[in-house]
XYZ file of C-alpha atoms in Angstrom:
678
model
C 143.951 -76.747 139.694
C 147.264 -77.518 141.371
C 148.427 -75.155 144.116
C 151.698 -74.397 142.334
C 150.798 -72.575 139.104
C 154.178 -73.466 137.607
C 153.435 -77.178 137.975
C 149.897 -76.568 136.727
C 151.360 -74.989 133.579
C 153.633 -78.014 133.061
C 150.668 -80.309 133.647
C 148.507 -78.646 131.002
C 151.254 -78.552 128.369
C 152.270 -82.172 129.011
C 148.723 -83.519 128.956
C 147.991 -81.663 125.741
C 151.107 -82.852 123.882
C 150.961 -86.470 125.114
C 147.160 -86.654 124.896
C 146.635 -87.892 128.449
C 144.231 -87.044 131.256
C 145.463 -84.721 133.996
C 144.800 -87.475 136.560
C 147.734 -89.377 135.037
C 149.996 -86.363 135.620
C 148.807 -86.077 139.225
C 149.373 -89.804 139.726
C 152.948 -89.301 138.528
C 153.449 -86.564 141.143
C 152.185 -88.783 143.949
C 154.238 -91.856 143.091
C 157.564 -92.726 144.765
C 157.052 -90.420 147.767
C 157.296 -87.205 145.740
C 160.479 -88.188 143.903
C 159.131 -86.773 140.624
C 158.074 -83.566 142.355
C 161.695 -83.114 143.420
C 162.770 -83.393 139.767
C 160.316 -80.677 138.771
C 161.370 -78.446 141.661
C 165.052 -78.733 140.654
C 164.162 -77.824 137.091
C 162.235 -74.735 138.176
C 164.779 -73.458 140.719
C 168.142 -74.276 139.097
C 170.387 -71.233 138.557
C 173.842 -70.645 137.073
C 175.328 -69.923 140.461
C 175.008 -73.611 141.294
C 175.195 -75.364 137.935
C 177.339 -74.969 134.862
C 174.495 -75.782 132.491
C 170.767 -76.361 132.477
C 169.044 -79.637 131.738
C 165.787 -80.502 130.060
C 162.798 -81.739 132.002
C 161.447 -84.814 130.202
C 158.006 -86.447 130.421
C 157.191 -89.664 128.601
C 154.219 -92.003 128.739
C 154.137 -95.779 128.802
C 151.016 -97.676 127.791
C 150.430 -101.174 129.109
C 147.707 -103.807 129.197
C 146.496 -105.057 132.611
C 144.491 -108.292 132.822
C 142.758 -109.320 136.089
C 139.969 -111.637 137.239
C 137.036 -109.592 138.559
C 133.889 -110.644 140.432
C 130.784 -111.021 138.270
C 128.203 -112.820 140.427
C 127.569 -115.244 143.243
C 126.650 -118.830 142.228
C 124.164 -120.985 144.183
C 124.359 -124.779 144.563
C 121.951 -125.510 141.704
C 123.970 -123.429 139.218
C 127.151 -125.043 140.477
C 125.730 -128.511 139.773
C 124.768 -127.416 136.250
C 128.318 -126.266 135.644
C 129.670 -129.590 136.877
C 127.387 -131.484 134.460
C 128.673 -129.442 131.482
C 131.815 -131.390 130.610
C 132.495 -129.342 127.475
C 132.833 -126.053 129.356
C 136.423 -125.850 130.609
C 137.133 -123.355 133.416
C 139.549 -122.515 136.220
C 138.682 -123.437 139.819
C 140.294 -121.598 142.717
C 139.872 -122.550 146.386
C 140.419 -119.724 148.884
C 139.673 -118.837 152.488
C 139.259 -115.043 152.704
C 136.582 -112.363 152.531
C 135.346 -111.446 149.041
C 133.654 -108.195 147.985
C 132.892 -106.349 144.776
C 136.439 -104.929 144.597
C 138.209 -108.273 144.951
C 140.580 -109.039 142.084
C 142.946 -111.897 141.259
C 145.959 -111.478 139.033
C 146.660 -113.870 136.186
C 149.863 -115.052 137.818
C 148.042 -115.854 141.061
C 145.388 -117.890 139.249
C 147.979 -119.735 137.178
C 149.905 -120.647 140.331
C 147.046 -121.677 142.661
C 144.042 -122.645 140.510
C 143.244 -125.914 138.731
C 141.261 -126.868 135.674
C 137.720 -128.148 136.050
C 138.812 -131.317 134.266
C 141.200 -132.015 137.123
C 144.333 -131.449 135.068
C 147.116 -129.276 136.407
C 147.714 -125.893 134.812
C 150.603 -125.597 132.375
C 151.082 -122.000 131.236
C 152.643 -123.278 128.035
C 149.282 -124.522 126.778
C 147.943 -122.002 124.273
C 144.326 -123.009 124.800
C 144.443 -121.699 128.356
C 144.359 -118.170 126.920
C 140.833 -118.859 125.669
C 139.446 -119.699 129.123
C 137.468 -116.711 130.313
C 135.797 -118.083 133.495
C 137.073 -118.605 137.022
C 135.060 -120.415 139.685
C 136.096 -119.357 143.178
C 135.101 -121.652 146.060
C 135.407 -119.695 149.266
C 135.643 -121.638 152.532
C 135.445 -118.361 154.486
C 131.708 -117.903 153.815
C 130.958 -121.247 152.107
C 129.907 -119.461 148.940
C 130.917 -119.811 145.321
C 131.703 -116.898 143.046
C 131.997 -116.445 139.361
C 134.965 -114.288 138.148
C 135.612 -113.127 134.596
C 138.873 -112.092 132.928
C 138.925 -108.355 132.216
C 141.494 -106.351 130.231
C 142.357 -102.710 130.891
C 144.620 -100.241 129.121
C 146.777 -98.315 131.557
C 148.890 -95.248 130.977
C 151.653 -94.126 133.296
C 153.631 -90.903 133.071
C 157.327 -90.752 133.929
C 159.493 -87.736 134.686
C 163.244 -87.515 134.132
C 165.719 -84.749 134.850
C 169.522 -84.542 134.738
C 169.897 -88.289 134.086
C 167.935 -89.677 131.158
C 167.242 -93.399 130.825
C 165.524 -95.498 128.175
C 164.307 -92.624 125.990
C 165.255 -94.445 122.805
C 162.233 -95.218 120.644
C 159.889 -93.382 122.977
C 157.624 -90.434 122.442
C 158.370 -87.687 124.954
C 157.959 -83.982 125.613
C 160.723 -81.702 126.812
C 160.895 -78.393 128.670
C 164.031 -76.228 128.562
C 164.588 -72.998 130.470
C 165.921 -70.325 128.133
C 167.398 -68.213 130.930
C 168.443 -70.078 134.059
C 169.507 -66.806 135.698
C 165.836 -65.832 135.841
C 164.046 -67.352 138.833
C 160.581 -68.696 138.034
C 158.840 -67.339 141.119
C 155.267 -68.377 141.846
C 152.735 -65.728 140.718
C 149.477 -64.772 142.360
C 147.357 -65.822 139.346
C 147.672 -68.524 136.731
C 147.394 -65.992 133.875
C 150.480 -64.147 135.125
C 152.330 -67.442 135.582
C 151.340 -68.490 132.063
C 153.000 -65.401 130.579
C 156.185 -65.917 132.613
C 156.479 -69.600 131.720
C 155.881 -68.976 128.015
C 158.612 -66.338 127.986
C 161.197 -68.391 129.872
C 160.610 -71.995 128.775
C 160.940 -73.651 125.390
C 159.025 -76.891 125.040
C 158.318 -79.412 122.337
C 157.276 -82.893 121.304
C 159.657 -85.593 120.056
C 157.862 -88.456 118.260
C 159.009 -92.035 118.586
C 159.169 -92.752 114.856
C 161.387 -89.954 113.548
C 163.019 -87.799 116.234
C 165.319 -86.235 113.622
C 162.285 -84.942 111.724
C 161.214 -83.094 114.857
C 164.711 -81.652 115.254
C 164.675 -80.363 111.663
C 161.300 -78.716 112.280
C 162.578 -77.056 115.456
C 165.624 -75.665 113.655
C 163.568 -74.569 110.635
C 160.450 -73.158 112.269
C 161.723 -71.836 115.609
C 165.396 -70.925 115.788
C 165.596 -70.007 112.106
C 162.887 -67.381 112.661
C 164.223 -66.179 116.015
C 167.630 -65.369 114.533
C 167.496 -62.775 111.716
C 168.922 -63.817 108.381
C 172.627 -63.343 107.767
C 173.296 -59.702 106.847
C 169.654 -58.779 107.508
C 169.519 -55.431 109.252
C 167.033 -55.992 112.033
C 167.680 -52.668 113.741
C 169.094 -49.307 112.925
C 172.083 -49.814 115.187
C 173.472 -52.912 113.477
C 175.994 -51.030 111.408
C 177.607 -49.453 114.438
C 181.115 -50.725 115.020
C 180.488 -51.251 118.732
C 178.104 -54.127 117.967
C 180.137 -55.779 115.221
C 181.411 -58.605 117.427
C 177.936 -59.485 118.694
C 176.468 -59.389 115.203
C 179.232 -61.592 113.833
C 178.596 -64.166 116.553
C 174.889 -64.078 115.775
C 175.495 -64.577 112.061
C 177.946 -67.408 112.701
C 175.343 -69.106 114.872
C 172.714 -68.614 112.165
C 174.989 -70.046 109.493
C 176.047 -72.930 111.725
C 172.443 -73.789 112.563
C 171.491 -73.734 108.905
C 174.396 -76.012 108.000
C 173.534 -78.327 110.892
C 169.931 -78.471 109.685
C 171.045 -79.419 106.173
C 173.291 -82.159 107.544
C 170.414 -83.608 109.554
C 168.174 -83.584 106.480
C 170.902 -85.373 104.544
C 171.208 -87.951 107.312
C 167.452 -88.488 107.199
C 167.608 -89.075 103.468
C 170.329 -91.639 103.972
C 168.344 -93.389 106.701
C 165.050 -93.368 104.851
C 166.359 -93.576 101.324
C 164.925 -91.346 98.614
C 164.397 -94.500 96.569
C 164.821 -98.229 97.046
C 166.001 -101.028 94.819
C 163.124 -103.383 95.541
C 162.676 -107.056 94.722
C 159.110 -107.859 93.569
C 159.234 -111.496 94.675
C 161.527 -112.304 97.576
C 160.810 -116.016 97.213
C 163.242 -115.994 94.292
C 166.083 -115.385 96.745
C 165.195 -118.344 98.928
C 165.576 -121.114 96.378
C 166.373 -121.400 92.721
C 168.541 -123.079 90.164
C 170.995 -120.985 88.167
C 170.541 -123.407 85.288
C 166.813 -122.713 85.237
C 166.198 -120.289 82.382
C 163.044 -118.820 83.929
C 164.855 -118.285 87.231
C 167.642 -116.331 85.491
C 165.202 -114.337 83.362
C 163.397 -113.160 86.469
C 166.679 -111.871 87.898
C 167.572 -110.193 84.611
C 164.177 -108.493 84.516
C 164.791 -107.146 88.032
C 168.252 -105.838 87.067
C 166.928 -104.127 83.925
C 164.282 -102.452 86.071
C 166.984 -101.332 88.531
C 169.025 -99.973 85.646
C 166.087 -97.826 84.560
C 165.512 -96.545 88.103
C 169.207 -95.817 88.653
C 169.547 -94.018 85.322
C 166.565 -91.838 86.143
C 167.920 -91.090 89.616
C 171.363 -90.256 88.246
C 169.879 -87.940 85.609
C 167.831 -86.181 88.279
C 170.973 -85.669 90.333
C 172.971 -84.320 87.394
C 170.155 -81.902 86.561
C 170.233 -80.368 90.035
C 171.586 -76.845 90.201
C 172.740 -74.564 92.990
C 169.628 -72.616 93.918
C 171.359 -69.988 96.053
C 173.726 -67.528 94.385
C 176.141 -67.361 97.327
C 179.533 -69.133 97.107
C 178.837 -70.939 100.385
C 175.782 -72.493 98.741
C 178.069 -74.083 96.156
C 180.095 -75.713 98.912
C 176.904 -77.114 100.458
C 175.714 -78.262 97.021
C 178.721 -80.531 96.532
C 178.408 -81.859 100.052
C 174.739 -82.652 99.466
C 175.530 -84.329 96.152
C 178.153 -86.580 97.737
C 175.618 -87.643 100.368
C 172.895 -88.358 97.807
C 175.185 -90.391 95.539
C 176.519 -92.289 98.549
C 172.929 -93.160 99.435
C 172.353 -94.519 95.908
C 175.529 -96.592 95.990
C 174.583 -97.982 99.402
C 171.349 -99.238 97.867
C 173.405 -101.077 95.258
C 175.380 -102.799 98.041
C 172.404 -104.288 99.888
C 172.637 -108.024 100.566
C 169.641 -108.905 98.415
C 170.958 -106.828 95.526
C 174.437 -108.314 95.771
C 173.019 -111.853 95.811
C 171.249 -111.281 92.499
C 174.335 -109.631 91.020
C 176.505 -112.597 92.044
C 174.133 -115.056 90.405
C 174.134 -113.103 87.132
C 177.896 -112.556 87.299
C 178.527 -116.290 87.574
C 176.708 -116.898 84.292
C 178.149 -113.793 82.560
C 174.700 -112.313 82.014
C 174.700 -109.340 79.586
C 172.033 -107.673 81.740
C 174.762 -106.458 84.111
C 176.434 -104.259 81.511
C 174.176 -101.249 82.001
C 173.973 -101.750 85.782
C 177.757 -101.855 86.168
C 178.204 -98.878 83.836
C 175.858 -96.756 85.958
C 177.721 -97.877 89.075
C 181.036 -96.723 87.587
C 179.512 -93.367 86.615
C 178.090 -92.868 90.099
C 181.458 -93.658 91.666
C 183.078 -91.120 89.347
C 180.511 -88.447 90.231
C 180.962 -89.236 93.924
C 184.722 -88.743 93.640
C 184.153 -85.452 91.816
C 181.675 -84.183 94.416
C 183.931 -85.200 97.306
C 186.991 -83.514 95.762
C 185.084 -80.321 95.002
C 183.752 -80.177 98.545
C 187.248 -80.641 99.986
C 188.732 -77.923 97.756
C 185.970 -75.424 98.544
C 186.318 -76.254 102.218
C 189.813 -74.699 102.097
C 188.230 -71.271 101.494
C 185.187 -71.867 103.701
C 186.479 -69.559 106.451
C 187.136 -66.736 103.982
C 183.682 -67.141 102.427
C 182.088 -66.950 105.876
C 183.942 -63.703 106.569
C 182.790 -62.345 103.220
C 179.182 -63.238 103.950
C 178.950 -62.349 107.638
C 181.665 -59.923 108.733
C 180.269 -56.453 109.433
C 183.588 -54.662 109.158
C 184.504 -54.081 105.513
C 188.066 -53.416 106.617
C 188.292 -57.018 107.848
C 186.930 -58.272 104.526
C 189.494 -56.182 102.626
C 192.329 -57.703 104.683
C 190.913 -61.181 103.971
C 190.780 -60.820 100.158
C 194.468 -61.707 99.510
C 194.022 -65.009 101.363
C 190.810 -65.719 99.479
C 192.526 -65.094 96.153
C 195.398 -67.370 97.149
C 192.886 -70.105 97.953
C 191.156 -69.611 94.599
C 194.530 -69.790 92.865
C 195.193 -73.148 94.555
C 191.783 -74.487 93.522
C 192.366 -73.318 89.930
C 195.760 -74.996 89.852
C 194.957 -78.328 91.527
C 191.269 -79.087 91.015
C 190.339 -81.306 88.080
C 186.870 -79.788 87.992
C 187.516 -76.082 88.558
C 190.541 -75.776 86.255
C 188.273 -74.898 83.331
C 187.000 -71.400 82.580
C 183.374 -72.467 82.199
C 183.370 -73.835 85.780
C 185.753 -71.502 87.582
C 184.310 -68.229 86.274
C 180.816 -68.922 87.722
C 182.444 -69.488 91.126
C 184.323 -66.185 90.844
C 181.121 -64.501 89.692
C 179.300 -65.737 92.812
C 182.023 -64.236 94.986
C 181.753 -60.947 93.081
C 177.978 -61.006 93.506
C 178.399 -61.619 97.227
C 180.592 -58.504 97.441
C 177.983 -56.573 95.480
C 175.218 -57.756 97.812
C 177.222 -56.731 100.867
C 177.818 -53.259 99.423
C 174.171 -52.802 98.484
C 173.082 -53.799 101.983
C 175.678 -51.533 103.575
C 174.811 -48.372 101.674
C 171.057 -48.482 101.559
C 170.913 -44.713 101.204
C 167.485 -44.277 102.799
C 168.515 -46.196 105.915
C 171.855 -44.406 106.122
C 170.415 -40.896 105.946
C 167.594 -41.623 108.383
C 169.703 -43.466 110.969
C 173.232 -42.082 110.763
C 175.062 -38.808 110.527
C 176.321 -37.579 107.179
C 179.892 -38.268 108.265
C 179.022 -41.885 109.091
C 177.117 -42.349 105.838
C 180.024 -40.923 103.860
C 182.425 -43.269 105.674
C 180.269 -46.295 104.825
C 180.311 -45.323 101.151
C 184.072 -44.874 101.234
C 184.583 -48.319 102.818
C 182.316 -49.877 100.211
C 184.268 -48.269 97.400
C 187.540 -49.546 98.885
C 186.154 -53.098 99.035
C 185.032 -52.984 95.404
C 188.395 -51.648 94.247
C 190.372 -54.115 96.368
C 188.501 -57.048 94.804
C 189.749 -55.987 91.404
C 193.267 -55.201 92.635
C 193.689 -58.621 94.287
C 192.426 -60.337 91.150
C 194.953 -58.468 89.012
C 197.779 -59.242 91.467
C 196.945 -62.971 91.445
C 196.651 -62.979 87.671
C 200.111 -61.393 87.416
C 201.540 -64.089 89.715
C 200.116 -66.825 87.487
C 201.526 -65.185 84.371
C 204.975 -64.862 85.957
C 204.931 -68.430 87.289
C 207.010 -70.554 84.896
C 205.418 -73.752 86.232
C 201.864 -72.565 85.593
C 200.276 -73.879 82.412
C 197.200 -71.643 82.467
C 196.443 -68.079 83.517
C 193.339 -66.100 84.357
C 192.145 -64.700 81.050
C 188.558 -64.392 82.160
C 186.062 -62.018 80.615
C 186.346 -58.703 82.418
C 182.671 -57.869 81.943
C 181.459 -60.868 83.959
C 183.630 -60.276 87.021
C 184.023 -56.506 87.198
C 181.322 -54.793 85.175
C 178.944 -54.607 88.156
C 181.634 -53.893 90.751
C 183.093 -51.057 88.657
C 179.651 -49.551 88.222
C 178.971 -49.752 91.956
C 182.305 -48.082 92.597
C 181.186 -45.145 90.425
C 177.915 -44.947 92.358
C 179.894 -44.852 95.607
C 181.978 -41.974 94.208
C 178.812 -40.056 93.355
C 177.358 -40.655 96.801
C 180.589 -39.626 98.542
C 180.653 -36.348 96.595
C 176.983 -35.542 97.276
C 177.139 -36.500 100.957
C 180.297 -34.411 101.339
C 178.492 -31.478 99.739
C 175.601 -31.785 102.189
C 177.955 -32.159 105.118
C 179.847 -28.985 104.190
C 176.603 -27.036 103.967
C 175.821 -28.023 107.553
C 179.392 -27.242 108.670
C 179.226 -23.703 107.267
C 175.713 -22.779 108.371
C 176.007 -23.752 111.988
C 175.849 -21.914 115.289
C 178.973 -19.886 114.460
C 177.307 -18.409 111.371
C 174.313 -17.379 113.455
C 176.594 -15.774 116.053
C 178.576 -13.845 113.439
C 175.727 -12.593 111.269
C 173.014 -12.274 113.881
C 170.475 -13.266 111.218
C 169.267 -16.585 112.582
C 166.169 -16.535 110.404
C 168.188 -16.396 107.193
C 170.548 -19.159 108.358
C 167.563 -21.376 109.205
C 166.126 -20.692 105.775
C 169.311 -21.889 104.090
C 169.343 -24.983 106.318
C 165.753 -25.755 105.316
C 166.828 -25.779 101.678
C 169.752 -28.069 102.561
C 167.394 -30.417 104.432
C 165.156 -30.518 101.358
C 168.183 -31.432 99.261
C 169.025 -34.226 101.711
C 165.457 -35.530 101.688
C 165.559 -35.814 97.909
C 167.378 -39.139 98.453
C 164.307 -40.481 100.220
C 162.245 -39.922 97.073
C 164.676 -41.963 94.990
C 162.351 -44.876 94.152
C 164.591 -46.741 91.719
C 167.538 -49.067 92.240
C 170.560 -46.818 91.814
C 172.889 -49.852 91.683
C 171.177 -51.301 88.624
C 172.936 -50.221 85.438
C 169.602 -50.252 83.626
C 168.638 -47.261 85.777
C 171.816 -45.336 84.967
C 169.914 -42.660 83.037
C 167.616 -42.057 86.005
C 170.628 -41.894 88.305
C 172.374 -39.320 86.098
C 169.176 -37.272 86.042
C 169.041 -37.461 89.834
C 172.658 -36.255 90.085
C 171.977 -33.364 87.702
C 168.922 -32.351 89.726
C 170.964 -32.554 92.930
C 173.738 -30.400 91.447
C 171.208 -27.866 90.162
C 169.499 -27.496 93.532
C 172.880 -27.387 95.260
C 174.065 -24.537 93.001
C 170.881 -22.564 93.759
C 171.534 -22.916 97.488
C 175.160 -21.858 96.942
C 174.150 -18.694 95.067
C 171.609 -17.781 97.713
C 174.166 -18.431 100.436
C 176.824 -16.328 98.680
C 174.502 -13.328 98.595
C 173.669 -13.830 102.254
C 177.353 -14.151 103.255
C 178.408 -11.023 101.361
C 175.551 -8.993 102.796
C 176.128 -10.253 106.308
C 179.859 -9.582 106.349
C 179.333 -5.967 105.338
C 177.498 -5.405 108.611
C 179.345 -7.639 111.036
C 178.513 -7.578 114.738
C 181.932 -8.815 115.909
C 185.215 -8.857 113.995
C 186.779 -11.242 116.527
C 184.000 -13.857 116.182
C 184.065 -13.564 112.383
C 187.853 -13.945 112.323
C 187.694 -17.084 114.503
C 185.097 -18.499 112.145
C 187.311 -17.890 109.089
C 190.245 -19.558 110.815
C 188.041 -22.596 111.341
C 187.175 -22.846 107.649
C 190.803 -22.524 106.662
C 191.507 -25.688 108.675
C 188.671 -27.646 107.021
C 189.855 -29.892 104.166
C 187.175 -28.830 101.710
C 186.708 -27.609 98.168
C 183.262 -26.196 98.787
C 182.755 -22.859 97.004
C 181.102 -21.336 100.076
C 184.210 -22.010 102.137
C 186.254 -19.991 99.645
C 183.580 -17.329 99.680
C 183.949 -17.121 103.434
C 187.726 -16.786 103.226
C 187.322 -13.905 100.757
C 185.582 -11.882 103.476
C 188.871 -10.860 105.152
C 188.459 -7.327 103.813
C 185.036 -6.974 105.378
C 186.390 -8.289 108.661
C 189.330 -5.817 108.594
C 186.946 -2.932 107.888
C 184.784 -4.018 110.811
C 187.900 -4.328 112.939
C 188.905 -0.741 112.034
C 185.405 0.474 112.907
C 185.621 -1.196 116.287
C 189.084 0.347 116.918
C 187.824 3.819 115.888
C 184.777 3.444 118.109
C 186.928 2.476 121.037
C 189.271 5.438 120.394
C 186.343 7.904 120.238
C 185.038 6.630 123.575
C 188.473 7.036 125.101
C 188.855 10.644 123.899
C 185.352 11.546 125.016
C 185.657 10.268 128.568
C 189.386 10.398 129.255
C 189.166 13.576 131.365
C 186.076 12.516 133.272
C 185.706 8.768 132.964
C 182.365 7.339 134.060
C 182.507 5.672 137.446
C 179.937 3.226 138.631
C 179.023 4.067 142.193
C 177.956 1.503 144.739
C 175.414 2.629 147.318
C 176.322 1.451 150.807
């Protein structure tokens, strides 16, 4: 094991990924007077105080073939004479004057430069037959002995390290190591196990194959970073809805969305490079020579074109049958971008040199076989233009759609809706594809569904009540209701503008049920939740510490609060989707049950309040408490019940005044004096 556990960790990972022996890694460290060790040391010790960015540490292997002449045996005079008599056995003869031992080797270049053939001819490296000669006779004047050498071949592997400056990595298999936090020093640990944990936490590493480096990049984005970053709008912690973290969450979601889009673009590039299909030519000899007047020659070309026509028609039908799999509006934008790339790839196949050569031959003789081929080409060009235009139009609202999908603040989304509607109005007016109801309405429906999804994620009632105060939960519901209403308001405003525009030939007469049936229903649910959460909140406001101080009956106040807590927990037992209209009957039953239990608590509380205020402990404290409830903007019946207790408070106040007066009369002539013993 290497002394530096950090280098040992790099050694093990590199040897495993490149499938090499650790001796090759150690050889790399020892070469060039420790130059590679310096690279590794810089990688491990770099920090942001000295560098603006970090760099990857790269290791790549190079395999080579080494051929040398090695000693096999010593030859005596008798064997040498036998070799001289064999005229058919051609060999190299090398005369030297130096010591020879078992480790003596001669390179091929040395032999080619200084040896001769046994036939007496000079050596010409251009002769191919020389490669078949496997024997070398060495005549050594140093010890007057003759030796027999044989050509041996060895596979050698060398490891190379690069850092900061990268050279000649194209078309090479390599492994990379990247520090995830260059502010964290990778200090040597006392044991390898400890070092292993530190290195795994602070270094990302991977393997880039020679054949398809982009495939590796797609896998990294899909399997590593895609899982590290939570999905857009996914609530990974209970604090994500807090306004203080909105900016960080938005940046995270933008990074997630950008990475996903980047991954899709790379996959599209791979498809273009590899080709999802190829227009092949069964017999390439036809392209080399042929006579256009030869009927068989032309028929072969026509057969190829008819086969291409079938393949292209099938590919085009497959493309036209593709649908947007994701229901988000951003997915539609990516769909048109992907389609333009796929159709471009098909058209590029039709422009290949071999294909164009066949087309030119058939065009010159006006072959009818080109009719279907050319027709498909025109259709593909038309579909490409459509896909490109649609992508460009949707790109004009891309920023607004990102805000709709990622922005945590509903207030920001509400402010964005007018701009989004203006962009949709422009698309409706200018797009040749989206200016029809059957195409534009599905786009609007996807936007409406995105709003619905955001609201449903925002007001997950179980998460809200377990993680946030009632005031916060009520505020979230109110913001959600405002977003749902604003969507409808902005639609109606834009529709009115189109109707009042004298230059507009078409207006938005879309079916109300498709665009607003779900949003209107969710708005009603938000109203119900706001009312119930407000009711719970007012219960807690009334039966707080002040009520305990006024009444002195803490046990009874706690009992009422237990009933209120049970009412609050009833939301946690709501095991159906309240936002689904199909569950409307269950939701109404839940509301009725909530109202019934709430009224029972109110009646019990009324009795307690009336009884308590008839035997008040302090008129001043009770009066301060009533003043507080008068300032609360509430319609809760218990608040009114509290205000009605002024009479009881005045009676208590009179009792306290009378008691004070009686004490004064009793002790006015001989007031009690507290004496201090000195």
